Amino acid sequence: DGVSSPINKKLILALAYTPHPIIALTLDNTYNLERKESESVQYGVVYAPANNCWIIDVKFKETELDKRYSVNFLVNYNSNNFTSLTGF
């Protein structure tokens, strides 16, 4: 029943900035408009060398409950797409 379910009022902001062709900076923020506070924020740095063989992606995410770091190393096996070494 869509009438009885509450409406979540959130503002989602996603920004990406590339200061150099091999580096990208990202910011993702979810802001709750009713509570007037940020629910989660994620900062990221992507390093992709010009040879297009691999990418390293480092992120930090902070939510109301916890803080997390992630490091992903992606490899291009000459199929024009990147695959994680862990298979995820």
XYZ file of N, CA, C and O in Angstrom:
352
model
N 0.845 -1.176 0.000
C 0.000 0.000 0.000
C 0.890 1.239 0.000
O 1.521 1.550 1.006
N 0.956 1.937 -1.086
C 1.814 3.104 -1.217
C 1.344 4.308 -0.428
O 2.110 5.212 -0.149
N 0.063 4.342 -0.047
C -0.474 5.480 0.685
C 0.006 5.477 2.127
O 0.315 6.519 2.688
N 0.120 4.319 2.752
C 0.486 4.255 4.164
C 1.990 4.251 4.400
O 2.427 4.430 5.519
N 2.787 4.029 3.366
C 4.240 4.004 3.581
C 4.781 5.432 3.631
O 4.345 6.309 2.887
N 5.741 5.688 4.541
C 6.281 7.045 4.670
C 7.155 7.414 3.470
O 7.709 6.563 2.790
N 7.239 8.687 3.238
C 8.069 9.201 2.149
C 9.395 9.653 2.739
O 9.428 10.460 3.670
N 10.482 9.095 2.234
C 11.806 9.505 2.677
C 12.239 10.717 1.873
O 12.300 10.672 0.651
N 12.536 11.792 2.564
C 12.969 13.015 1.913
C 14.480 13.111 2.054
O 14.996 13.465 3.103
N 15.159 12.760 0.965
C 16.618 12.749 0.980
C 17.157 13.502 -0.226
O 16.546 13.530 -1.290
N 18.309 14.076 -0.043
C 19.030 14.728 -1.113
C 20.308 13.922 -1.334
O 21.078 13.705 -0.397
N 20.505 13.459 -2.554
C 21.680 12.653 -2.880
C 22.555 13.458 -3.826
O 22.105 13.895 -4.884
N 23.799 13.632 -3.427
C 24.763 14.407 -4.197
C 25.911 13.497 -4.604
O 26.490 12.809 -3.769
N 26.238 13.471 -5.878
C 27.356 12.678 -6.383
C 28.214 13.587 -7.269
O 27.737 14.117 -8.269
N 29.461 13.757 -6.859
C 30.376 14.616 -7.599
C 31.610 13.822 -8.012
O 32.065 12.946 -7.282
N 32.153 14.150 -9.160
C 33.411 13.566 -9.628
C 34.243 14.682 -10.236
O 33.730 15.526 -10.982
N 35.522 14.687 -9.905
C 36.446 15.700 -10.402
C 37.710 14.995 -10.873
O 38.260 14.150 -10.163
N 38.162 15.333 -12.062
C 39.359 14.729 -12.632
C 40.420 15.813 -12.797
O 40.461 16.502 -13.822
N 41.290 15.981 -11.772
C 42.315 17.016 -11.869
C 43.428 16.668 -12.855
O 44.146 17.544 -13.301
N 43.557 15.394 -13.168
C 44.579 14.901 -14.090
C 43.983 13.705 -14.826
O 43.147 12.999 -14.269
N 44.384 13.435 -16.070
C 43.765 12.327 -16.816
C 43.861 10.951 -16.154
O 43.068 10.075 -16.454
N 44.794 10.765 -15.223
C 44.933 9.443 -14.596
C 44.367 9.395 -13.178
O 44.370 8.337 -12.551
N 43.859 10.513 -12.659
C 43.341 10.562 -11.290
C 41.930 11.137 -11.296
O 41.666 12.151 -11.934
N 41.038 10.493 -10.563
C 39.673 10.998 -10.400
C 39.331 11.021 -8.914
O 39.649 10.080 -8.180
N 38.698 12.077 -8.470
C 38.247 12.223 -7.093
C 36.727 12.183 -7.081
O 36.084 12.791 -7.933
N 36.154 11.465 -6.115
C 34.696 11.352 -6.055
C 34.184 11.696 -4.662
O 34.892 11.518 -3.662
N 32.952 12.157 -4.608
C 32.256 12.446 -3.361
C 30.801 12.063 -3.548
O 30.153 12.503 -4.502
N 30.291 11.229 -2.653
C 28.872 10.857 -2.647
C 28.329 11.163 -1.260
O 28.885 10.706 -0.256
N 27.234 11.929 -1.207
C 26.661 12.314 0.071
C 25.148 12.107 0.032
O 24.492 12.497 -0.928
N 24.625 11.490 1.077
C 23.176 11.323 1.235
C 22.756 12.136 2.447
O 23.220 11.889 3.565
N 21.882 13.104 2.227
C 21.447 14.033 3.268
C 19.960 13.851 3.521
O 19.162 13.864 2.586
N 19.583 13.662 4.778
C 18.186 13.505 5.168
C 17.603 14.895 5.416
O 18.032 15.602 6.336
N 16.630 15.286 4.613
C 16.046 16.624 4.709
C 15.141 16.789 5.922
O 15.007 17.898 6.447
N 14.543 15.709 6.390
C 13.668 15.810 7.557
C 14.469 15.961 8.847
O 14.138 16.764 9.704
N 15.521 15.170 8.984
C 16.347 15.230 10.195
C 17.440 16.288 10.109
O 18.105 16.574 11.102
N 17.651 16.832 8.910
C 18.654 17.859 8.655
C 20.056 17.408 9.063
O 20.782 18.099 9.771
N 20.412 16.205 8.596
C 21.750 15.689 8.863
C 22.162 14.710 7.759
O 21.314 14.143 7.075
N 23.443 14.549 7.630
C 23.991 13.647 6.626
C 23.873 12.207 7.102
O 24.240 11.895 8.234
N 23.340 11.328 6.245
C 23.231 9.915 6.592
C 24.491 9.150 6.236
O 24.895 8.246 6.948
N 25.090 9.506 5.101
C 26.338 8.854 4.700
C 27.114 9.762 3.765
O 26.543 10.565 3.034
N 28.421 9.613 3.837
C 29.305 10.346 2.936
C 30.428 9.399 2.525
O 30.898 8.592 3.335
N 30.784 9.454 1.245
C 31.830 8.572 0.726
C 32.801 9.395 -0.111
O 32.394 10.137 -0.998
N 34.092 9.257 0.201
C 35.156 9.916 -0.539
C 35.928 8.845 -1.296
O 36.155 7.759 -0.771
N 36.359 9.152 -2.503
C 37.090 8.166 -3.288
C 38.166 8.781 -4.154
O 38.078 9.942 -4.556
N 39.189 7.963 -4.420
C 40.259 8.322 -5.335
C 40.464 7.142 -6.273
O 40.576 5.998 -5.823
N 40.477 7.420 -7.562
C 40.709 6.383 -8.573
C 41.978 6.754 -9.326
O 42.097 7.871 -9.833
N 42.905 5.803 -9.380
C 44.134 5.987 -10.160
C 44.105 4.998 -11.307
O 44.046 3.792 -11.101
N 44.117 5.513 -12.521
C 44.078 4.682 -13.728
C 45.198 5.127 -14.658
O 45.089 6.154 -15.323
N 46.311 4.367 -14.704
C 47.423 4.764 -15.569
C 47.015 4.821 -17.042
O 46.047 4.187 -17.460
N 47.777 5.553 -17.809
C 47.454 5.759 -19.221
C 47.517 4.475 -20.043
O 46.899 4.396 -21.095
N 48.216 3.448 -19.570
C 48.321 2.201 -20.338
C 47.035 1.369 -20.306
O 46.923 0.380 -21.006
N 46.054 1.753 -19.462
C 44.742 1.106 -19.401
C 44.813 -0.380 -19.035
O 43.974 -1.173 -19.437
N 45.850 -0.766 -18.282
C 46.010 -2.173 -17.878
C 45.377 -2.468 -16.522
O 44.923 -3.571 -16.278
N 45.378 -1.498 -15.630
C 44.860 -1.731 -14.296
C 44.356 -0.413 -13.711
O 44.675 0.664 -14.194
N 43.566 -0.533 -12.649
C 43.019 0.617 -11.914
C 43.077 0.284 -10.436
O 42.801 -0.853 -10.039
N 43.405 1.268 -9.626
C 43.270 1.107 -8.181
C 42.253 2.143 -7.699
O 42.297 3.303 -8.092
N 41.320 1.684 -6.884
C 40.199 2.495 -6.410
C 40.179 2.429 -4.886
O 40.000 1.354 -4.314
N 40.384 3.570 -4.219
C 40.416 3.636 -2.760
C 39.247 4.503 -2.315
O 39.063 5.612 -2.817
N 38.461 3.984 -1.359
C 37.287 4.726 -0.875
C 37.210 4.698 0.650
O 37.655 3.746 1.288
N 36.599 5.749 1.189
C 36.290 5.837 2.613
C 34.821 6.216 2.731
O 34.381 7.204 2.135
N 34.058 5.422 3.473
C 32.625 5.684 3.642
C 32.301 5.784 5.122
O 32.687 4.929 5.912
N 31.587 6.851 5.470
C 31.172 7.066 6.853
C 29.652 7.161 6.892
O 29.055 7.968 6.174
N 29.032 6.305 7.700
C 27.583 6.341 7.889
C 27.289 6.671 9.343
O 28.205 6.899 10.139
N 26.018 6.656 9.686
C 25.623 6.905 11.063
C 26.137 5.808 11.995
O 26.338 6.036 13.183
N 26.348 4.620 11.457
C 26.713 3.474 12.282
C 28.190 3.131 12.284
O 28.709 2.647 13.283
N 28.881 3.313 11.168
C 30.276 2.881 11.111
C 31.077 3.649 10.061
O 30.547 4.483 9.337
N 32.368 3.322 10.024
C 33.289 3.880 9.039
C 33.952 2.709 8.333
O 34.332 1.731 8.977
N 34.097 2.819 7.001
C 34.677 1.728 6.223
C 35.670 2.265 5.201
O 35.468 3.324 4.635
N 36.689 1.456 4.983
C 37.667 1.716 3.928
C 37.583 0.586 2.927
O 37.325 -0.557 3.278
N 37.840 0.894 1.673
C 37.911 -0.160 0.664
C 39.020 0.156 -0.321
O 39.281 1.317 -0.638
N 39.674 -0.900 -0.767
C 40.706 -0.793 -1.790
C 40.396 -1.858 -2.832
O 40.316 -3.041 -2.519
N 40.201 -1.435 -4.058
C 39.921 -2.357 -5.164
C 41.013 -2.226 -6.206
O 41.372 -1.118 -6.609
N 41.511 -3.355 -6.638
C 42.508 -3.402 -7.699
C 41.874 -4.125 -8.873
O 41.525 -5.296 -8.779
N 41.687 -3.424 -9.985
C 41.016 -3.964 -11.156
C 42.004 -4.133 -12.297
O 42.884 -3.294 -12.500
N 41.853 -5.226 -13.030
C 42.765 -5.547 -14.118
C 41.989 -5.647 -15.425
O 40.894 -6.193 -15.467
N 42.581 -5.141 -16.502
C 41.995 -5.224 -17.833
C 42.685 -6.366 -18.574
O 43.867 -6.289 -18.892
N 41.958 -7.419 -18.851
C 42.506 -8.573 -19.558
C 42.312 -8.462 -21.065
O 41.952 -9.417 -21.732
N 42.536 -7.275 -21.616
C 42.444 -7.011 -23.046
C 41.049 -7.269 -23.617
O 40.890 -7.625 -24.764
N 40.026 -7.099 -22.785
C 38.663 -7.258 -23.276
C 37.891 -5.938 -23.140
O 36.678 -5.918 -23.160
N 38.642 -4.854 -22.955
C 38.079 -3.507 -22.843
C 37.115 -3.342 -21.672
O 36.217 -2.521 -21.716
N 37.282 -4.161 -20.643
C 36.566 -3.939 -19.392
C 37.455 -4.387 -18.249
O 38.365 -5.169 -18.427
N 37.170 -3.900 -17.065
C 38.010 -4.176 -15.912
C 37.323 -5.190 -15.014
O 36.112 -5.171 -14.823
N 38.123 -6.102 -14.450
C 37.633 -7.152 -13.577
C 38.403 -7.097 -12.277
O 39.626 -6.969 -12.280
N 37.700 -7.231 -11.161
C 38.349 -7.260 -9.866
C 39.130 -8.557 -9.707
O 38.707 -9.611 -10.153
N 40.281 -8.470 -9.049
C 41.081 -9.674 -8.809
C 40.395 -10.628 -7.847
O 40.643 -11.823 -7.862
N 39.521 -10.109 -6.995
C 38.813 -10.965 -6.051
C 37.582 -11.621 -6.667
O 36.984 -12.478 -6.068
N 37.179 -11.191 -7.845
C 36.036 -11.784 -8.515
C 34.701 -11.155 -8.143
O 33.657 -11.586 -8.588
N 34.716 -10.094 -7.324
C 33.473 -9.446 -6.907
C 33.163 -8.274 -7.795
O 33.964 -7.600 -8.280
